[in-house]
Amino acid sequence: MTLYGIDCSNHQGNMTGFGGVATSFLCHKLTEGTTYTDPYASHNLAFARGRHVPVLGGYHYVRSGNGSGQADHFVARARALFGHELRGFLWQLDCEDDAGWADVKAFKHRWDSLSGGAPILFYTGDWWLRPRGWNVASLGFAGLWAAPNRGYVGKAENVRTSDWVAGYGGYDKLTILQYDARPSIGDTNEYAGSLAALRQLVDEEEQMIETSLGASDTTLSFGDFTLIRWSKEYADPGNAHENGTYPGYVAPVSSYVDGVLLLRITGTKPGDHYQTRLVIHDWDTTHNKSKRIAGIDVLDDGVCTTGDQYVNVPVRRYAHHGQHLYFDVAVFPDGGGTDRAAPVLSGASLRVAQRAT
């Protein structure tokens, strides 16, 4: 099933129609930079609501400088138009001008903090993002919204299967495909899925999947990251492992994963340095193995204060269906000396709550 939708801005003025597009979703520009507010958004969103467009949302046009402040500006306007709860709407960050990686990263971090991690898509083009080499997916954007790599195709019937392939920004495929630009109504787009799937993407309907994991003692090598292998089958709700080993959490649906990772490391000394990381792999469910690394996030980077170090860190990351969330840990000795017994990961637990329909 394919849905069609529009993204529009002040360039269209006050809308009077959808140009014959069977509109199932509409995403309107709300803000730009830290000061600009689109004056037509309120009218056009009300127009769309009056015509019973099922999924609505807004986007921010990010500029260079103060990404965190830009997120503040966007969230304030979004809540003025949609209400305090930002889940259930189609959000987008439009990045195709002078913004840098630090701006995008700061915006996303602040957005997650203010919105409670509401899904937001990243909009750009291969012409803009590919030369920069950014792994946008590693920041946890819910998907990529862009035109085909060959550019606008003019009509929906001209879209080929190959046009959904991305191959940049850390994304294999597009989530929403922009196939044309029309001055009167804005850009026209496709979503290859059902209305229920689109609503799941924006987290409109939700329940919780919960799991708790445990791990046995593991000796760590100084300076090397060691994968935490879990001892409970709850680590594998997607049934990706048949051999009884559980090296990570497999996302059974596409949605945000919320969790807390708790580690106990013994044999450390005050001044030792430790890091814990989340390593996400795309998962080949047919061959039951990882395909490639989709992102690495440092969860905690600290200094040990005792010989029995506890690490308690939050985990928040959008994971696509089938993606595998690995966790690893490393201890770096104070002063570089390794002439003592290696530390031991003497306990680990992970409490996960994942939203799903």
C-alpha positions as YAML, in Angstrom:
chain: A
units: angstrom
residues:
- id: 1
  name: MET
  ca: [0.00, 0.00, 0.00]
- id: 2
  name: THR
  ca: [1.19, 3.54, -0.77]
- id: 3
  name: LEU
  ca: [0.13, 6.75, 0.96]
- id: 4
  name: TYR
  ca: [0.55, 10.23, -0.51]
- id: 5
  name: GLY
  ca: [1.27, 13.44, 1.32]
- id: 6
  name: ILE
  ca: [2.47, 17.02, 1.12]
- id: 7
  name: ASP
  ca: [5.14, 19.09, 2.82]
- id: 8
  name: CYS
  ca: [4.66, 22.84, 2.44]
- id: 9
  name: SER
  ca: [5.77, 26.19, 3.82]
- id: 10
  name: ASN
  ca: [5.35, 29.95, 3.64]
- id: 11
  name: HIS
  ca: [6.19, 29.71, -0.07]
- id: 12
  name: GLN
  ca: [2.67, 28.37, -0.69]
- id: 13
  name: GLY
  ca: [0.84, 31.06, 1.29]
- id: 14
  name: ASN
  ca: [-2.66, 30.18, 2.47]
- id: 15
  name: MET
  ca: [-3.68, 26.85, 0.95]
- id: 16
  name: THR
  ca: [-7.01, 26.40, -0.85]
- id: 17
  name: GLY
  ca: [-6.56, 22.79, -1.98]
- id: 18
  name: PHE
  ca: [-4.22, 19.83, -2.36]
- id: 19
  name: GLY
  ca: [-3.77, 19.91, -6.13]
- id: 20
  name: GLY
  ca: [-5.52, 16.62, -6.69]
- id: 21
  name: VAL
  ca: [-3.18, 14.70, -4.35]
- id: 22
  name: ALA
  ca: [-5.02, 12.12, -2.23]
- id: 23
  name: THR
  ca: [-3.44, 13.54, 0.90]
- id: 24
  name: SER
  ca: [-2.99, 11.18, 3.85]
- id: 25
  name: PHE
  ca: [-0.31, 13.25, 5.58]
- id: 26
  name: LEU
  ca: [0.81, 16.87, 5.63]
- id: 27
  name: CYS
  ca: [3.94, 18.30, 7.22]
- id: 28
  name: HIS
  ca: [4.15, 22.10, 7.37]
- id: 29
  name: LYS
  ca: [7.17, 24.29, 8.02]
- id: 30
  name: LEU
  ca: [6.88, 25.81, 11.48]
- id: 31
  name: THR
  ca: [10.20, 27.51, 12.17]
- id: 32
  name: GLU
  ca: [13.66, 28.33, 10.82]
- id: 33
  name: GLY
  ca: [16.80, 29.10, 12.77]
- id: 34
  name: THR
  ca: [16.18, 30.60, 16.22]
- id: 35
  name: THR
  ca: [13.79, 33.42, 15.30]
- id: 36
  name: TYR
  ca: [11.71, 32.78, 12.15]
- id: 37
  name: THR
  ca: [8.15, 31.50, 12.51]
- id: 38
  name: ASP
  ca: [6.15, 30.50, 9.44]
- id: 39
  name: PRO
  ca: [3.07, 32.80, 9.39]
- id: 40
  name: TYR
  ca: [0.96, 30.42, 7.27]
- id: 41
  name: ALA
  ca: [1.32, 27.26, 9.35]
- id: 42
  name: SER
  ca: [-1.70, 27.85, 11.59]
- id: 43
  name: HIS
  ca: [-4.09, 28.49, 8.68]
- id: 44
  name: ASN
  ca: [-2.83, 25.61, 6.56]
- id: 45
  name: LEU
  ca: [-2.86, 23.06, 9.36]
- id: 46
  name: ALA
  ca: [-6.44, 24.09, 10.21]
- id: 47
  name: PHE
  ca: [-7.30, 23.73, 6.52]
- id: 48
  name: ALA
  ca: [-5.87, 20.18, 6.53]
- id: 49
  name: ARG
  ca: [-7.71, 19.26, 9.73]
- id: 50
  name: GLY
  ca: [-10.94, 20.51, 8.21]
- id: 51
  name: ARG
  ca: [-10.41, 18.11, 5.32]
- id: 52
  name: HIS
  ca: [-9.69, 15.21, 7.68]
- id: 53
  name: VAL
  ca: [-6.07, 14.59, 6.71]
- id: 54
  name: PRO
  ca: [-5.20, 11.65, 9.04]
- id: 55
  name: VAL
  ca: [-1.57, 12.47, 9.92]
- id: 56
  name: LEU
  ca: [-0.28, 16.01, 10.42]
- id: 57
  name: GLY
  ca: [2.99, 17.46, 11.60]
- id: 58
  name: GLY
  ca: [5.62, 20.12, 11.12]
- id: 59
  name: TYR
  ca: [9.25, 20.69, 10.29]
- id: 60
  name: HIS
  ca: [12.12, 22.96, 11.24]
- id: 61
  name: TYR
  ca: [14.57, 24.39, 8.71]
- id: 62
  name: VAL
  ca: [17.88, 24.15, 10.51]
- id: 63
  name: ARG
  ca: [20.55, 26.81, 10.04]
- id: 64
  name: SER
  ca: [24.11, 27.25, 11.24]
- id: 65
  name: GLY
  ca: [24.61, 27.93, 14.94]
- id: 66
  name: ASN
  ca: [22.85, 27.17, 18.25]
- id: 67
  name: GLY
  ca: [21.19, 23.88, 17.37]
- id: 68
  name: SER
  ca: [19.86, 23.58, 20.90]
- id: 69
  name: GLY
  ca: [18.24, 27.01, 20.73]
- id: 70
  name: GLN
  ca: [16.69, 26.13, 17.37]
- id: 71
  name: ALA
  ca: [15.11, 23.06, 18.96]
- id: 72
  name: ASP
  ca: [13.69, 25.25, 21.73]
- id: 73
  name: HIS
  ca: [12.16, 27.54, 19.11]
- id: 74
  name: PHE
  ca: [10.69, 24.64, 17.14]
- id: 75
  name: VAL
  ca: [9.25, 22.81, 20.15]
- id: 76
  name: ALA
  ca: [7.61, 25.98, 21.47]
- id: 77
  name: ARG
  ca: [5.86, 26.56, 18.14]
- id: 78
  name: ALA
  ca: [4.96, 22.87, 17.76]
- id: 79
  name: ARG
  ca: [3.29, 22.83, 21.16]
- id: 80
  name: ALA
  ca: [1.43, 26.05, 20.40]
- id: 81
  name: LEU
  ca: [-0.09, 24.41, 17.31]
- id: 82
  name: PHE
  ca: [-0.38, 20.74, 18.34]
- id: 83
  name: GLY
  ca: [-0.44, 20.66, 22.14]
- id: 84
  name: HIS
  ca: [2.10, 19.64, 24.75]
- id: 85
  name: GLU
  ca: [2.34, 15.94, 23.81]
- id: 86
  name: LEU
  ca: [4.43, 15.70, 20.64]
- id: 87
  name: ARG
  ca: [4.11, 11.98, 20.03]
- id: 88
  name: GLY
  ca: [1.67, 11.01, 17.33]
- id: 89
  name: PHE
  ca: [2.62, 13.76, 14.85]
- id: 90
  name: LEU
  ca: [4.88, 13.73, 11.81]
- id: 91
  name: TRP
  ca: [8.01, 15.74, 12.64]
- id: 92
  name: GLN
  ca: [10.91, 16.53, 10.32]
- id: 93
  name: LEU
  ca: [14.27, 18.31, 10.51]
- id: 94
  name: ASP
  ca: [15.04, 19.94, 7.13]
- id: 95
  name: CYS
  ca: [18.80, 20.15, 6.62]
- id: 96
  name: GLU
  ca: [20.00, 21.41, 3.23]
- id: 97
  name: ASP
  ca: [21.71, 24.74, 3.80]
- id: 98
  name: ASP
  ca: [24.54, 25.92, 6.08]
- id: 99
  name: ALA
  ca: [23.99, 23.83, 9.23]
- id: 100
  name: GLY
  ca: [26.94, 21.78, 10.46]
- id: 101
  name: TRP
  ca: [27.14, 18.41, 12.19]
- id: 102
  name: ALA
  ca: [27.37, 20.06, 15.61]
- id: 103
  name: ASP
  ca: [24.15, 22.00, 14.91]
- id: 104
  name: VAL
  ca: [22.25, 18.85, 13.90]
- id: 105
  name: LYS
  ca: [23.57, 16.86, 16.85]
- id: 106
  name: ALA
  ca: [22.71, 19.62, 19.33]
- id: 107
  name: PHE
  ca: [19.23, 20.01, 17.84]
- id: 108
  name: LYS
  ca: [18.50, 16.28, 18.06]
- id: 109
  name: HIS
  ca: [19.78, 16.00, 21.63]
- id: 110
  name: ARG
  ca: [17.64, 18.94, 22.74]
- id: 111
  name: TRP
  ca: [14.60, 17.68, 20.80]
- id: 112
  name: ASP
  ca: [14.83, 14.29, 22.51]
- id: 113
  name: SER
  ca: [15.06, 15.97, 25.90]
- id: 114
  name: LEU
  ca: [12.12, 18.32, 25.36]
- id: 115
  name: SER
  ca: [9.80, 15.96, 23.48]
- id: 116
  name: GLY
  ca: [10.45, 12.81, 25.45]
- id: 117
  name: GLY
  ca: [12.01, 11.24, 22.38]
- id: 118
  name: ALA
  ca: [9.15, 11.75, 19.95]
- id: 119
  name: PRO
  ca: [10.16, 10.31, 16.55]
- id: 120
  name: ILE
  ca: [11.50, 12.85, 14.07]
- id: 121
  name: LEU
  ca: [12.66, 12.24, 10.49]
- id: 122
  name: PHE
  ca: [15.68, 13.80, 8.80]
- id: 123
  name: TYR
  ca: [15.10, 15.57, 5.48]
- id: 124
  name: THR
  ca: [17.84, 16.26, 2.96]
- id: 125
  name: GLY
  ca: [19.13, 15.02, -0.40]
- id: 126
  name: ASP
  ca: [21.99, 12.80, -1.49]
- id: 127
  name: TRP
  ca: [23.44, 15.82, -3.28]
- id: 128
  name: TRP
  ca: [23.77, 17.59, 0.08]
- id: 129
  name: LEU
  ca: [24.42, 14.83, 2.61]
- id: 130
  name: ARG
  ca: [26.61, 12.41, 0.66]
- id: 131
  name: PRO
  ca: [29.59, 14.83, 0.29]
- id: 132
  name: ARG
  ca: [29.54, 15.48, 4.04]
- id: 133
  name: GLY
  ca: [29.65, 11.82, 4.97]
- id: 134
  name: TRP
  ca: [27.51, 12.25, 8.10]
- id: 135
  name: ASN
  ca: [26.03, 9.14, 9.71]
- id: 136
  name: VAL
  ca: [22.72, 10.78, 10.59]
- id: 137
  name: ALA
  ca: [21.17, 7.44, 11.52]
- id: 138
  name: SER
  ca: [23.57, 7.24, 14.47]
- id: 139
  name: LEU
  ca: [21.75, 10.17, 16.08]
- id: 140
  name: GLY
  ca: [18.51, 8.18, 16.24]
- id: 141
  name: PHE
  ca: [16.40, 9.93, 13.61]
- id: 142
  name: ALA
  ca: [13.33, 7.83, 12.81]
- id: 143
  name: GLY
  ca: [14.09, 7.71, 9.08]
- id: 144
  name: LEU
  ca: [15.23, 9.56, 6.00]
- id: 145
  name: TRP
  ca: [12.92, 11.79, 3.94]
- id: 146
  name: ALA
  ca: [14.34, 12.72, 0.53]
- id: 147
  name: ALA
  ca: [13.91, 12.72, -3.22]
- id: 148
  name: PRO
  ca: [15.27, 9.76, -5.21]
- id: 149
  name: ASN
  ca: [19.00, 9.89, -5.92]
- id: 150
  name: ARG
  ca: [18.15, 10.67, -9.57]
- id: 151
  name: GLY
  ca: [16.08, 13.69, -8.51]
- id: 152
  name: TYR
  ca: [12.38, 14.52, -8.81]
- id: 153
  name: VAL
  ca: [10.50, 12.11, -11.06]
- id: 154
  name: GLY
  ca: [7.47, 14.39, -11.65]
- id: 155
  name: LYS
  ca: [4.63, 11.94, -11.11]
- id: 156
  name: ALA
  ca: [3.93, 9.22, -8.59]
- id: 157
  name: GLU
  ca: [3.63, 6.63, -11.36]
- id: 158
  name: ASN
  ca: [7.23, 7.39, -12.38]
- id: 159
  name: VAL
  ca: [8.62, 6.17, -9.05]
- id: 160
  name: ARG
  ca: [10.71, 3.00, -9.42]
- id: 161
  name: THR
  ca: [11.53, 0.45, -6.74]
- id: 162
  name: SER
  ca: [15.17, 1.50, -7.04]
- id: 163
  name: ASP
  ca: [14.23, 5.09, -6.16]
- id: 164
  name: TRP
  ca: [13.67, 4.03, -2.56]
- id: 165
  name: VAL
  ca: [17.36, 3.12, -2.19]
- id: 166
  name: ALA
  ca: [19.38, 5.70, -0.24]
- id: 167
  name: GLY
  ca: [22.90, 4.51, 0.54]
- id: 168
  name: TYR
  ca: [23.98, 7.61, 2.46]
- id: 169
  name: GLY
  ca: [23.58, 9.12, 5.91]
- id: 170
  name: GLY
  ca: [23.58, 5.63, 7.43]
- id: 171
  name: TYR
  ca: [20.32, 4.69, 5.69]
- id: 172
  name: ASP
  ca: [19.79, 1.89, 3.19]
- id: 173
  name: LYS
  ca: [16.40, 3.16, 2.07]
- id: 174
  name: LEU
  ca: [14.10, 6.16, 2.23]
- id: 175
  name: THR
  ca: [11.24, 6.28, 4.72]
- id: 176
  name: ILE
  ca: [9.33, 8.97, 2.80]
- id: 177
  name: LEU
  ca: [10.07, 9.67, -0.87]
- id: 178
  name: GLN
  ca: [9.60, 13.16, -2.29]
- id: 179
  name: TYR
  ca: [8.77, 12.78, -5.97]
- id: 180
  name: ASP
  ca: [7.91, 16.32, -7.09]
- id: 181
  name: ALA
  ca: [7.74, 20.00, -6.11]
- id: 182
  name: ARG
  ca: [4.68, 22.09, -6.98]
- id: 183
  name: PRO
  ca: [4.65, 25.84, -6.26]
- id: 184
  name: SER
  ca: [0.91, 25.85, -5.52]
- id: 185
  name: ILE
  ca: [0.78, 23.10, -2.86]
- id: 186
  name: GLY
  ca: [4.38, 22.27, -1.93]
- id: 187
  name: ASP
  ca: [6.33, 19.06, -2.33]
- id: 188
  name: THR
  ca: [4.53, 15.79, -3.04]
- id: 189
  name: ASN
  ca: [5.58, 12.60, -1.32]
- id: 190
  name: GLU
  ca: [4.99, 8.86, -0.96]
- id: 191
  name: TYR
  ca: [5.05, 6.58, 2.05]
- id: 192
  name: ALA
  ca: [5.25, 2.89, 1.14]
- id: 193
  name: GLY
  ca: [3.00, 1.48, 3.83]
- id: 194
  name: SER
  ca: [-0.41, 1.53, 5.43]
- id: 195
  name: LEU
  ca: [-1.93, 4.29, 7.51]
- id: 196
  name: ALA
  ca: [-1.54, 2.03, 10.54]
- id: 197
  name: ALA
  ca: [2.18, 1.67, 9.80]
- id: 198
  name: LEU
  ca: [2.59, 5.43, 9.42]
- id: 199
  name: ARG
  ca: [0.82, 5.98, 12.72]
- id: 200
  name: GLN
  ca: [3.14, 3.44, 14.33]
- id: 201
  name: LEU
  ca: [6.11, 5.32, 12.88]
- id: 202
  name: VAL
  ca: [4.99, 8.53, 14.59]
- id: 203
  name: ASP
  ca: [4.14, 6.58, 17.77]
- id: 204
  name: GLU
  ca: [0.46, 7.44, 17.87]
- id: 205
  name: GLU
  ca: [-0.74, 4.10, 19.17]
- id: 206
  name: GLU
  ca: [1.39, 2.44, 21.78]
- id: 207
  name: GLN
  ca: [1.75, -0.21, 24.40]
- id: 208
  name: MET
  ca: [4.86, -1.36, 26.18]
- id: 209
  name: ILE
  ca: [7.15, -4.31, 25.58]
- id: 210
  name: GLU
  ca: [9.24, -4.88, 28.69]
- id: 211
  name: THR
  ca: [12.17, -7.13, 29.40]
- id: 212
  name: SER
  ca: [14.86, -7.54, 32.03]
- id: 213
  name: LEU
  ca: [18.24, -9.08, 31.28]
- id: 214
  name: GLY
  ca: [21.09, -10.45, 33.37]
- id: 215
  name: ALA
  ca: [24.71, -11.40, 32.68]
- id: 216
  name: SER
  ca: [27.32, -13.64, 34.35]
- id: 217
  name: ASP
  ca: [30.86, -12.70, 35.42]
- id: 218
  name: THR
  ca: [33.14, -11.60, 32.57]
- id: 219
  name: THR
  ca: [36.86, -10.81, 32.83]
- id: 220
  name: LEU
  ca: [37.76, -7.57, 31.07]
- id: 221
  name: SER
  ca: [41.03, -6.84, 29.29]
- id: 222
  name: PHE
  ca: [42.46, -3.42, 30.02]
- id: 223
  name: GLY
  ca: [41.86, -1.06, 27.11]
- id: 224
  name: ASP
  ca: [39.66, -3.46, 25.12]
- id: 225
  name: PHE
  ca: [35.91, -3.22, 24.67]
- id: 226
  name: THR
  ca: [34.22, -6.44, 25.79]
- id: 227
  name: LEU
  ca: [30.76, -7.42, 24.58]
- id: 228
  name: ILE
  ca: [28.23, -8.08, 27.32]
- id: 229
  name: ARG
  ca: [26.54, -11.43, 26.74]
- id: 230
  name: TRP
  ca: [23.20, -11.77, 28.45]
- id: 231
  name: SER
  ca: [22.12, -14.94, 30.22]
- id: 232
  name: LYS
  ca: [18.34, -14.57, 29.85]
- id: 233
  name: GLU
  ca: [16.28, -15.35, 26.76]
- id: 234
  name: TYR
  ca: [14.32, -12.12, 27.23]
- id: 235
  name: ALA
  ca: [17.20, -10.49, 25.40]
- id: 236
  name: ASP
  ca: [15.83, -11.99, 22.20]
- id: 237
  name: PRO
  ca: [12.11, -11.14, 21.85]
- id: 238
  name: GLY
  ca: [12.50, -11.27, 18.06]
- id: 239
  name: ASN
  ca: [13.76, -14.88, 18.22]
- id: 240
  name: ALA
  ca: [16.85, -14.07, 16.18]
- id: 241
  name: HIS
  ca: [19.06, -16.53, 18.07]
- id: 242
  name: GLU
  ca: [18.43, -20.24, 18.15]
- id: 243
  name: ASN
  ca: [21.71, -21.29, 19.77]
- id: 244
  name: GLY
  ca: [20.91, -20.09, 23.28]
- id: 245
  name: THR
  ca: [23.41, -17.22, 23.34]
- id: 246
  name: TYR
  ca: [22.13, -13.69, 23.69]
- id: 247
  name: PRO
  ca: [24.73, -11.03, 22.92]
- id: 248
  name: GLY
  ca: [22.21, -8.20, 22.70]
- id: 249
  name: TYR
  ca: [18.63, -7.03, 22.47]
- id: 250
  name: VAL
  ca: [16.75, -7.56, 19.18]
- id: 251
  name: ALA
  ca: [14.06, -4.97, 18.48]
- id: 252
  name: PRO
  ca: [10.82, -6.80, 17.55]
- id: 253
  name: VAL
  ca: [9.25, -3.60, 16.19]
- id: 254
  name: SER
  ca: [10.35, -0.20, 14.89]
- id: 255
  name: SER
  ca: [10.06, 2.30, 17.73]
- id: 256
  name: TYR
  ca: [11.99, 3.94, 20.55]
- id: 257
  name: VAL
  ca: [13.79, 1.71, 23.03]
- id: 258
  name: ASP
  ca: [13.93, 3.10, 26.55]
- id: 259
  name: GLY
  ca: [16.09, 1.42, 29.14]
- id: 260
  name: VAL
  ca: [18.54, 1.59, 31.99]
- id: 261
  name: LEU
  ca: [21.86, -0.28, 31.90]
- id: 262
  name: LEU
  ca: [23.35, -1.16, 35.31]
- id: 263
  name: LEU
  ca: [26.87, -2.61, 35.57]
- id: 264
  name: ARG
  ca: [29.07, -3.62, 38.49]
- id: 265
  name: ILE
  ca: [32.81, -3.70, 37.75]
- id: 266
  name: THR
  ca: [35.14, -5.08, 40.43]
- id: 267
  name: GLY
  ca: [38.93, -4.85, 40.61]
- id: 268
  name: THR
  ca: [39.20, -1.24, 39.53]
- id: 269
  name: LYS
  ca: [41.22, 1.48, 41.24]
- id: 270
  name: PRO
  ca: [40.38, 5.13, 41.76]
- id: 271
  name: GLY
  ca: [41.48, 7.01, 38.67]
- id: 272
  name: ASP
  ca: [40.81, 4.19, 36.23]
- id: 273
  name: HIS
  ca: [38.75, 5.32, 33.26]
- id: 274
  name: TYR
  ca: [35.76, 3.39, 31.90]
- id: 275
  name: GLN
  ca: [33.42, 3.62, 28.92]
- id: 276
  name: THR
  ca: [30.18, 1.87, 28.11]
- id: 277
  name: ARG
  ca: [28.83, 1.89, 24.56]
- id: 278
  name: LEU
  ca: [25.74, 0.95, 22.60]
- id: 279
  name: VAL
  ca: [26.58, -0.63, 19.24]
- id: 280
  name: ILE
  ca: [23.66, -1.07, 16.84]
- id: 281
  name: HIS
  ca: [23.79, -3.60, 14.02]
- id: 282
  name: ASP
  ca: [21.34, -4.03, 11.21]
- id: 283
  name: TRP
  ca: [20.16, -7.62, 11.47]
- id: 284
  name: ASP
  ca: [19.72, -10.17, 8.68]
- id: 285
  name: THR
  ca: [16.82, -12.26, 9.95]
- id: 286
  name: THR
  ca: [17.07, -14.64, 7.00]
- id: 287
  name: HIS
  ca: [20.67, -15.65, 7.73]
- id: 288
  name: ASN
  ca: [20.50, -14.91, 11.45]
- id: 289
  name: LYS
  ca: [23.53, -12.61, 11.58]
- id: 290
  name: SER
  ca: [24.53, -8.98, 11.69]
- id: 291
  name: LYS
  ca: [24.81, -7.18, 8.36]
- id: 292
  name: ARG
  ca: [26.71, -4.04, 9.36]
- id: 293
  name: ILE
  ca: [27.16, -1.50, 12.13]
- id: 294
  name: ALA
  ca: [24.43, 1.12, 11.95]
- id: 295
  name: GLY
  ca: [25.70, 3.31, 14.78]
- id: 296
  name: ILE
  ca: [27.85, 3.50, 17.93]
- id: 297
  name: ASP
  ca: [26.89, 5.69, 20.90]
- id: 298
  name: VAL
  ca: [29.01, 6.24, 24.01]
- id: 299
  name: LEU
  ca: [26.55, 5.87, 26.87]
- id: 300
  name: ASP
  ca: [28.86, 6.69, 29.77]
- id: 301
  name: ASP
  ca: [32.43, 7.94, 29.98]
- id: 302
  name: GLY
  ca: [33.69, 8.26, 33.51]
- id: 303
  name: VAL
  ca: [36.40, 7.83, 36.12]
- id: 304
  name: CYS
  ca: [36.32, 5.06, 38.72]
- id: 305
  name: THR
  ca: [36.19, 6.21, 42.33]
- id: 306
  name: THR
  ca: [36.43, 2.85, 44.15]
- id: 307
  name: GLY
  ca: [37.47, -0.73, 43.56]
- id: 308
  name: ASP
  ca: [33.83, -1.74, 43.17]
- id: 309
  name: GLN
  ca: [32.49, 0.58, 40.47]
- id: 310
  name: TYR
  ca: [28.79, 0.83, 39.68]
- id: 311
  name: VAL
  ca: [27.70, 2.23, 36.33]
- id: 312
  name: ASN
  ca: [24.07, 3.29, 35.90]
- id: 313
  name: VAL
  ca: [23.21, 4.87, 32.55]
- id: 314
  name: PRO
  ca: [20.02, 5.54, 30.58]
- id: 315
  name: VAL
  ca: [19.55, 4.04, 27.13]
- id: 316
  name: ARG
  ca: [17.34, 5.82, 24.62]
- id: 317
  name: ARG
  ca: [17.55, 5.00, 20.93]
- id: 318
  name: TYR
  ca: [15.20, 4.56, 18.00]
- id: 319
  name: ALA
  ca: [15.63, 1.03, 16.67]
- id: 320
  name: HIS
  ca: [14.19, -0.39, 13.48]
- id: 321
  name: HIS
  ca: [12.54, -3.81, 13.43]
- id: 322
  name: GLY
  ca: [15.23, -6.49, 13.60]
- id: 323
  name: GLN
  ca: [18.07, -4.18, 14.58]
- id: 324
  name: HIS
  ca: [20.33, -5.63, 17.25]
- id: 325
  name: LEU
  ca: [21.44, -3.55, 20.24]
- id: 326
  name: TYR
  ca: [24.80, -4.64, 21.62]
- id: 327
  name: PHE
  ca: [26.42, -3.22, 24.74]
- id: 328
  name: ASP
  ca: [30.13, -3.28, 25.50]
- id: 329
  name: VAL
  ca: [32.41, -1.93, 28.21]
- id: 330
  name: ALA
  ca: [36.11, -1.10, 28.56]
- id: 331
  name: VAL
  ca: [38.34, -0.09, 31.46]
- id: 332
  name: PHE
  ca: [41.51, 1.93, 30.91]
- id: 333
  name: PRO
  ca: [44.01, 1.79, 33.80]
- id: 334
  name: ASP
  ca: [45.12, 4.96, 35.53]
- id: 335
  name: GLY
  ca: [48.55, 5.88, 34.15]
- id: 336
  name: GLY
  ca: [48.46, 3.04, 31.65]
- id: 337
  name: GLY
  ca: [49.77, 0.37, 34.04]
- id: 338
  name: THR
  ca: [48.43, -3.15, 33.54]
- id: 339
  name: ASP
  ca: [50.66, -5.00, 36.03]
- id: 340
  name: ARG
  ca: [47.69, -6.10, 38.13]
- id: 341
  name: ALA
  ca: [44.71, -8.38, 37.82]
- id: 342
  name: ALA
  ca: [42.22, -7.40, 35.15]
- id: 343
  name: PRO
  ca: [38.89, -6.03, 36.36]
- id: 344
  name: VAL
  ca: [35.77, -8.18, 36.21]
- id: 345
  name: LEU
  ca: [32.27, -7.33, 35.05]
- id: 346
  name: SER
  ca: [30.66, -9.05, 38.00]
- id: 347
  name: GLY
  ca: [27.08, -8.13, 37.23]
- id: 348
  name: ALA
  ca: [24.97, -6.50, 34.55]
- id: 349
  name: SER
  ca: [21.29, -5.87, 34.03]
- id: 350
  name: LEU
  ca: [19.21, -4.05, 31.47]
- id: 351
  name: ARG
  ca: [15.61, -3.00, 31.88]
- id: 352
  name: VAL
  ca: [14.00, -2.26, 28.51]
- id: 353
  name: ALA
  ca: [10.66, -0.70, 27.61]
- id: 354
  name: GLN
  ca: [9.88, -0.51, 23.91]
- id: 355
  name: ARG
  ca: [6.82, 1.10, 22.38]
- id: 356
  name: ALA
  ca: [4.81, -0.95, 19.91]
- id: 357
  name: THR
  ca: [1.33, -1.44, 18.47]
...
